[in-house]
Amino acid sequence: MRHNLLEAIIGAVVLMIAGFFFVTAYSTNQKSIVDGYSLYAQFERVDGLNVGSDVKMSGVKVGAVSKLEINPKTYQARVTITLQPAIRLPQDSSAEITSESLLGGKYVALVPGGSEAFLKSNEEIVYTQSSVSFESLISKFLFSQSSESKPNDSKHEPKLSEHPIS
């Protein structure tokens, strides 16, 4: 009986520690999205980008993606980002969707412009670059290689000067 009690206590402690880590991770993630001000940008493709993805400037996290939706008029993806209040973004800044690594997730990279006027909350980042689909790049590469390796019939035709006319 004593052995079962010890296992139950150890199990309860493990569950409490796991719960603590879950609550901490959830509250930290939610805090980074809520604090700050929101901007939005429209992209052709947002493959691999999710709510909660990082927003980085010069490689440093300055915010998070807070909303993804489709603009029903332009059929483009509208990405709402939340930036830290201390980050002021010039009006001519650009946003691009970039990969962390070849197999890693995507994030929004901000490139500050040179304008002296700054974007205000709920304004649009006009200059954008969409996500690059690695699958389409790989398929284009593979199919272009296979089409180049096919023999060309015109190369195997005899030239007129090679065969004298009799």
PDB file of C-alpha atoms in Angstrom:
ATOM      1  CA  MET A   1       0.000   0.000   0.000  1.00  0.00           C
ATOM      2  CA  ARG A   2       2.867   2.359   0.805  1.00  0.00           C
ATOM      3  CA  HIS A   3       4.392   1.787  -2.657  1.00  0.00           C
ATOM      4  CA  ASN A   4       1.153   2.888  -4.403  1.00  0.00           C
ATOM      5  CA  LEU A   5       0.929   6.036  -2.281  1.00  0.00           C
ATOM      6  CA  LEU A   6       4.496   7.041  -3.226  1.00  0.00           C
ATOM      7  CA  GLU A   7       3.734   6.529  -6.951  1.00  0.00           C
ATOM      8  CA  ALA A   8       0.573   8.610  -6.652  1.00  0.00           C
ATOM      9  CA  ILE A   9       2.448  11.486  -4.974  1.00  0.00           C
ATOM     10  CA  ILE A  10       5.198  11.437  -7.622  1.00  0.00           C
ATOM     11  CA  GLY A  11       2.564  11.377 -10.388  1.00  0.00           C
ATOM     12  CA  ALA A  12       0.754  14.348  -8.844  1.00  0.00           C
ATOM     13  CA  VAL A  13       4.008  16.333  -8.614  1.00  0.00           C
ATOM     14  CA  VAL A  14       4.831  15.584 -12.265  1.00  0.00           C
ATOM     15  CA  LEU A  15       1.349  16.705 -13.355  1.00  0.00           C
ATOM     16  CA  MET A  16       1.634  19.936 -11.350  1.00  0.00           C
ATOM     17  CA  ILE A  17       5.013  20.741 -12.926  1.00  0.00           C
ATOM     18  CA  ALA A  18       3.649  20.013 -16.418  1.00  0.00           C
ATOM     19  CA  GLY A  19       0.633  22.224 -15.694  1.00  0.00           C
ATOM     20  CA  PHE A  20       2.909  25.028 -14.513  1.00  0.00           C
ATOM     21  CA  PHE A  21       4.917  24.886 -17.752  1.00  0.00           C
ATOM     22  CA  PHE A  22       1.740  24.827 -19.850  1.00  0.00           C
ATOM     23  CA  VAL A  23       0.257  27.872 -18.065  1.00  0.00           C
ATOM     24  CA  THR A  24       3.553  29.760 -18.291  1.00  0.00           C
ATOM     25  CA  ALA A  25       3.947  29.048 -22.010  1.00  0.00           C
ATOM     26  CA  TYR A  26       0.343  30.000 -22.752  1.00  0.00           C
ATOM     27  CA  SER A  27       0.432  33.253 -20.776  1.00  0.00           C
ATOM     28  CA  THR A  28       3.787  34.287 -22.276  1.00  0.00           C
ATOM     29  CA  ASN A  29       2.523  33.679 -25.815  1.00  0.00           C
ATOM     30  CA  GLN A  30      -0.717  35.574 -25.214  1.00  0.00           C
ATOM     31  CA  LYS A  31       1.086  38.500 -23.591  1.00  0.00           C
ATOM     32  CA  SER A  32       3.385  38.965 -26.595  1.00  0.00           C
ATOM     33  CA  ILE A  33       0.397  39.149 -28.945  1.00  0.00           C
ATOM     34  CA  VAL A  34      -1.816  41.476 -26.872  1.00  0.00           C
ATOM     35  CA  ASP A  35       0.705  44.160 -25.821  1.00  0.00           C
ATOM     36  CA  GLY A  36       1.433  46.889 -28.351  1.00  0.00           C
ATOM     37  CA  TYR A  37      -0.298  48.275 -31.414  1.00  0.00           C
ATOM     38  CA  SER A  38      -1.612  46.581 -34.564  1.00  0.00           C
ATOM     39  CA  LEU A  39      -0.711  47.043 -38.213  1.00  0.00           C
ATOM     40  CA  TYR A  40      -1.770  44.999 -41.216  1.00  0.00           C
ATOM     41  CA  ALA A  41      -0.310  43.994 -44.565  1.00  0.00           C
ATOM     42  CA  GLN A  42      -1.695  42.144 -47.577  1.00  0.00           C
ATOM     43  CA  PHE A  43       0.157  39.300 -49.279  1.00  0.00           C
ATOM     44  CA  GLU A  44      -0.424  37.060 -52.307  1.00  0.00           C
ATOM     45  CA  ARG A  45       0.648  33.960 -50.316  1.00  0.00           C
ATOM     46  CA  VAL A  46       1.171  33.308 -46.613  1.00  0.00           C
ATOM     47  CA  ASP A  47       2.134  29.616 -46.793  1.00  0.00           C
ATOM     48  CA  GLY A  48       3.445  28.397 -43.430  1.00  0.00           C
ATOM     49  CA  LEU A  49       2.564  31.555 -41.490  1.00  0.00           C
ATOM     50  CA  ASN A  50       0.316  31.082 -38.448  1.00  0.00           C
ATOM     51  CA  VAL A  51      -1.278  33.170 -35.730  1.00  0.00           C
ATOM     52  CA  GLY A  52       1.419  33.575 -33.098  1.00  0.00           C
ATOM     53  CA  SER A  53       4.297  33.503 -35.615  1.00  0.00           C
ATOM     54  CA  ASP A  54       7.103  35.934 -34.888  1.00  0.00           C
ATOM     55  CA  VAL A  55       7.497  39.392 -36.368  1.00  0.00           C
ATOM     56  CA  LYS A  56      11.188  40.314 -36.532  1.00  0.00           C
ATOM     57  CA  MET A  57      13.218  43.362 -37.410  1.00  0.00           C
ATOM     58  CA  SER A  58      16.954  42.874 -38.011  1.00  0.00           C
ATOM     59  CA  GLY A  59      16.570  39.346 -36.636  1.00  0.00           C
ATOM     60  CA  VAL A  60      15.105  40.490 -33.297  1.00  0.00           C
ATOM     61  CA  LYS A  61      11.537  39.630 -32.314  1.00  0.00           C
ATOM     62  CA  VAL A  62       9.464  42.823 -32.091  1.00  0.00           C
ATOM     63  CA  GLY A  63       5.940  41.405 -32.276  1.00  0.00           C
ATOM     64  CA  ALA A  64       3.694  38.573 -33.381  1.00  0.00           C
ATOM     65  CA  VAL A  65       1.071  37.720 -35.992  1.00  0.00           C
ATOM     66  CA  SER A  66      -2.307  38.223 -34.338  1.00  0.00           C
ATOM     67  CA  LYS A  67      -4.765  37.508 -37.175  1.00  0.00           C
ATOM     68  CA  LEU A  68      -4.910  35.921 -40.643  1.00  0.00           C
ATOM     69  CA  GLU A  69      -7.868  36.460 -42.964  1.00  0.00           C
ATOM     70  CA  ILE A  70      -8.831  36.823 -46.629  1.00  0.00           C
ATOM     71  CA  ASN A  71      -9.709  40.202 -48.090  1.00  0.00           C
ATOM     72  CA  PRO A  72     -12.973  39.403 -49.978  1.00  0.00           C
ATOM     73  CA  LYS A  73     -12.407  42.200 -52.518  1.00  0.00           C
ATOM     74  CA  THR A  74      -8.805  41.460 -53.539  1.00  0.00           C
ATOM     75  CA  TYR A  75      -8.618  37.775 -52.504  1.00  0.00           C
ATOM     76  CA  GLN A  76      -5.299  38.484 -50.852  1.00  0.00           C
ATOM     77  CA  ALA A  77      -4.327  37.303 -47.403  1.00  0.00           C
ATOM     78  CA  ARG A  78      -4.577  40.071 -44.826  1.00  0.00           C
ATOM     79  CA  VAL A  79      -2.088  39.610 -41.990  1.00  0.00           C
ATOM     80  CA  THR A  80      -2.566  41.611 -38.803  1.00  0.00           C
ATOM     81  CA  ILE A  81       0.561  41.991 -36.682  1.00  0.00           C
ATOM     82  CA  THR A  82       0.998  43.371 -33.198  1.00  0.00           C
ATOM     83  CA  LEU A  83       4.206  45.290 -32.509  1.00  0.00           C
ATOM     84  CA  GLN A  84       5.801  46.346 -29.251  1.00  0.00           C
ATOM     85  CA  PRO A  85       4.837  49.943 -28.355  1.00  0.00           C
ATOM     86  CA  ALA A  86       8.486  51.094 -28.436  1.00  0.00           C
ATOM     87  CA  ILE A  87       8.873  50.092 -32.102  1.00  0.00           C
ATOM     88  CA  ARG A  88       7.884  52.931 -34.419  1.00  0.00           C
ATOM     89  CA  LEU A  89       7.756  51.888 -38.064  1.00  0.00           C
ATOM     90  CA  PRO A  90       8.265  54.462 -40.873  1.00  0.00           C
ATOM     91  CA  GLN A  91       5.430  54.690 -43.423  1.00  0.00           C
ATOM     92  CA  ASP A  92       7.549  53.414 -46.324  1.00  0.00           C
ATOM     93  CA  SER A  93       8.631  50.259 -44.491  1.00  0.00           C
ATOM     94  CA  SER A  94       8.171  46.841 -46.050  1.00  0.00           C
ATOM     95  CA  ALA A  95       7.109  43.431 -44.762  1.00  0.00           C
ATOM     96  CA  GLU A  96       8.122  40.073 -46.168  1.00  0.00           C
ATOM     97  CA  ILE A  97       7.362  36.507 -45.197  1.00  0.00           C
ATOM     98  CA  THR A  98      10.621  34.654 -44.631  1.00  0.00           C
ATOM     99  CA  SER A  99      11.667  31.172 -43.532  1.00  0.00           C
ATOM    100  CA  GLU A 100      13.646  30.616 -40.357  1.00  0.00           C
ATOM    101  CA  SER A 101      15.470  27.769 -42.099  1.00  0.00           C
ATOM    102  CA  LEU A 102      14.940  25.298 -44.898  1.00  0.00           C
ATOM    103  CA  LEU A 103      12.687  23.141 -42.722  1.00  0.00           C
ATOM    104  CA  GLY A 104      11.727  25.780 -40.140  1.00  0.00           C
ATOM    105  CA  GLY A 105       8.613  27.873 -39.758  1.00  0.00           C
ATOM    106  CA  LYS A 106       7.847  31.214 -41.335  1.00  0.00           C
ATOM    107  CA  TYR A 107       7.883  34.677 -39.811  1.00  0.00           C
ATOM    108  CA  VAL A 108       7.225  38.258 -40.918  1.00  0.00           C
ATOM    109  CA  ALA A 109      10.409  40.268 -41.439  1.00  0.00           C
ATOM    110  CA  LEU A 110      10.046  44.035 -41.268  1.00  0.00           C
ATOM    111  CA  VAL A 111      12.442  46.296 -43.166  1.00  0.00           C
ATOM    112  CA  PRO A 112      12.221  49.899 -41.944  1.00  0.00           C
ATOM    113  CA  GLY A 113      12.021  52.635 -44.549  1.00  0.00           C
ATOM    114  CA  GLY A 114      13.475  56.130 -44.484  1.00  0.00           C
ATOM    115  CA  SER A 115      10.321  58.195 -44.097  1.00  0.00           C
ATOM    116  CA  GLU A 116      10.093  60.668 -41.238  1.00  0.00           C
ATOM    117  CA  ALA A 117       6.378  59.916 -40.801  1.00  0.00           C
ATOM    118  CA  PHE A 118       5.474  56.781 -38.846  1.00  0.00           C
ATOM    119  CA  LEU A 119       2.635  54.273 -39.220  1.00  0.00           C
ATOM    120  CA  LYS A 120      -0.128  54.581 -36.655  1.00  0.00           C
ATOM    121  CA  SER A 121      -2.219  51.799 -35.144  1.00  0.00           C
ATOM    122  CA  ASN A 122      -4.439  49.909 -37.646  1.00  0.00           C
ATOM    123  CA  GLU A 123      -2.660  51.364 -40.705  1.00  0.00           C
ATOM    124  CA  GLU A 124      -1.391  49.265 -43.622  1.00  0.00           C
ATOM    125  CA  ILE A 125       2.150  48.321 -44.534  1.00  0.00           C
ATOM    126  CA  VAL A 126       1.900  48.850 -48.287  1.00  0.00           C
ATOM    127  CA  TYR A 127       5.153  47.293 -49.521  1.00  0.00           C
ATOM    128  CA  THR A 128       5.059  43.509 -49.118  1.00  0.00           C
ATOM    129  CA  GLN A 129       6.748  40.382 -50.432  1.00  0.00           C
ATOM    130  CA  SER A 130       4.869  37.105 -50.248  1.00  0.00           C
ATOM    131  CA  SER A 131       6.016  33.727 -49.043  1.00  0.00           C
ATOM    132  CA  VAL A 132       8.100  31.615 -51.410  1.00  0.00           C
ATOM    133  CA  SER A 133       6.798  28.075 -51.795  1.00  0.00           C
ATOM    134  CA  PHE A 134       9.733  25.675 -51.611  1.00  0.00           C
ATOM    135  CA  GLU A 135       7.576  22.911 -53.105  1.00  0.00           C
ATOM    136  CA  SER A 136       6.953  24.925 -56.275  1.00  0.00           C
ATOM    137  CA  LEU A 137      10.626  25.886 -56.546  1.00  0.00           C
ATOM    138  CA  ILE A 138      11.707  22.259 -56.230  1.00  0.00           C
ATOM    139  CA  SER A 139       9.148  21.074 -58.778  1.00  0.00           C
ATOM    140  CA  LYS A 140      10.212  23.801 -61.236  1.00  0.00           C
ATOM    141  CA  PHE A 141      13.834  22.775 -60.802  1.00  0.00           C
ATOM    142  CA  LEU A 142      13.088  19.077 -61.269  1.00  0.00           C
ATOM    143  CA  PHE A 143      10.859  19.565 -64.299  1.00  0.00           C
ATOM    144  CA  SER A 144      13.279  21.990 -65.954  1.00  0.00           C
ATOM    145  CA  GLN A 145      16.094  19.455 -65.508  1.00  0.00           C
ATOM    146  CA  SER A 146      14.017  16.653 -67.018  1.00  0.00           C
ATOM    147  CA  SER A 147      13.028  18.744 -70.049  1.00  0.00           C
ATOM    148  CA  GLU A 148      16.681  19.692 -70.683  1.00  0.00           C
ATOM    149  CA  SER A 149      17.810  16.061 -70.609  1.00  0.00           C
ATOM    150  CA  LYS A 150      15.403  14.952 -73.373  1.00  0.00           C
ATOM    151  CA  PRO A 151      17.150  14.487 -76.718  1.00  0.00           C
ATOM    152  CA  ASN A 152      16.388  17.125 -79.261  1.00  0.00           C
ATOM    153  CA  ASP A 153      15.423  15.606 -82.622  1.00  0.00           C
ATOM    154  CA  SER A 154      17.047  18.434 -84.582  1.00  0.00           C
ATOM    155  CA  LYS A 155      20.475  17.524 -83.155  1.00  0.00           C
ATOM    156  CA  HIS A 156      20.293  14.015 -84.624  1.00  0.00           C
ATOM    157  CA  GLU A 157      19.244  14.966 -88.132  1.00  0.00           C
ATOM    158  CA  PRO A 158      22.039  14.648 -90.650  1.00  0.00           C
ATOM    159  CA  LYS A 159      23.336  17.857 -92.095  1.00  0.00           C
ATOM    160  CA  LEU A 160      23.023  18.344 -95.846  1.00  0.00           C
ATOM    161  CA  SER A 161      26.760  18.724 -96.273  1.00  0.00           C
ATOM    162  CA  GLU A 162      27.449  15.327 -94.643  1.00  0.00           C
ATOM    163  CA  HIS A 163      25.689  13.257 -97.354  1.00  0.00           C
ATOM    164  CA  PRO A 164      26.511  14.022-100.942  1.00  0.00           C
ATOM    165  CA  ILE A 165      23.640  13.863-103.332  1.00  0.00           C
ATOM    166  CA  SER A 166      24.123  11.110-105.893  1.00  0.00           C
TER     167      SER A 166
END
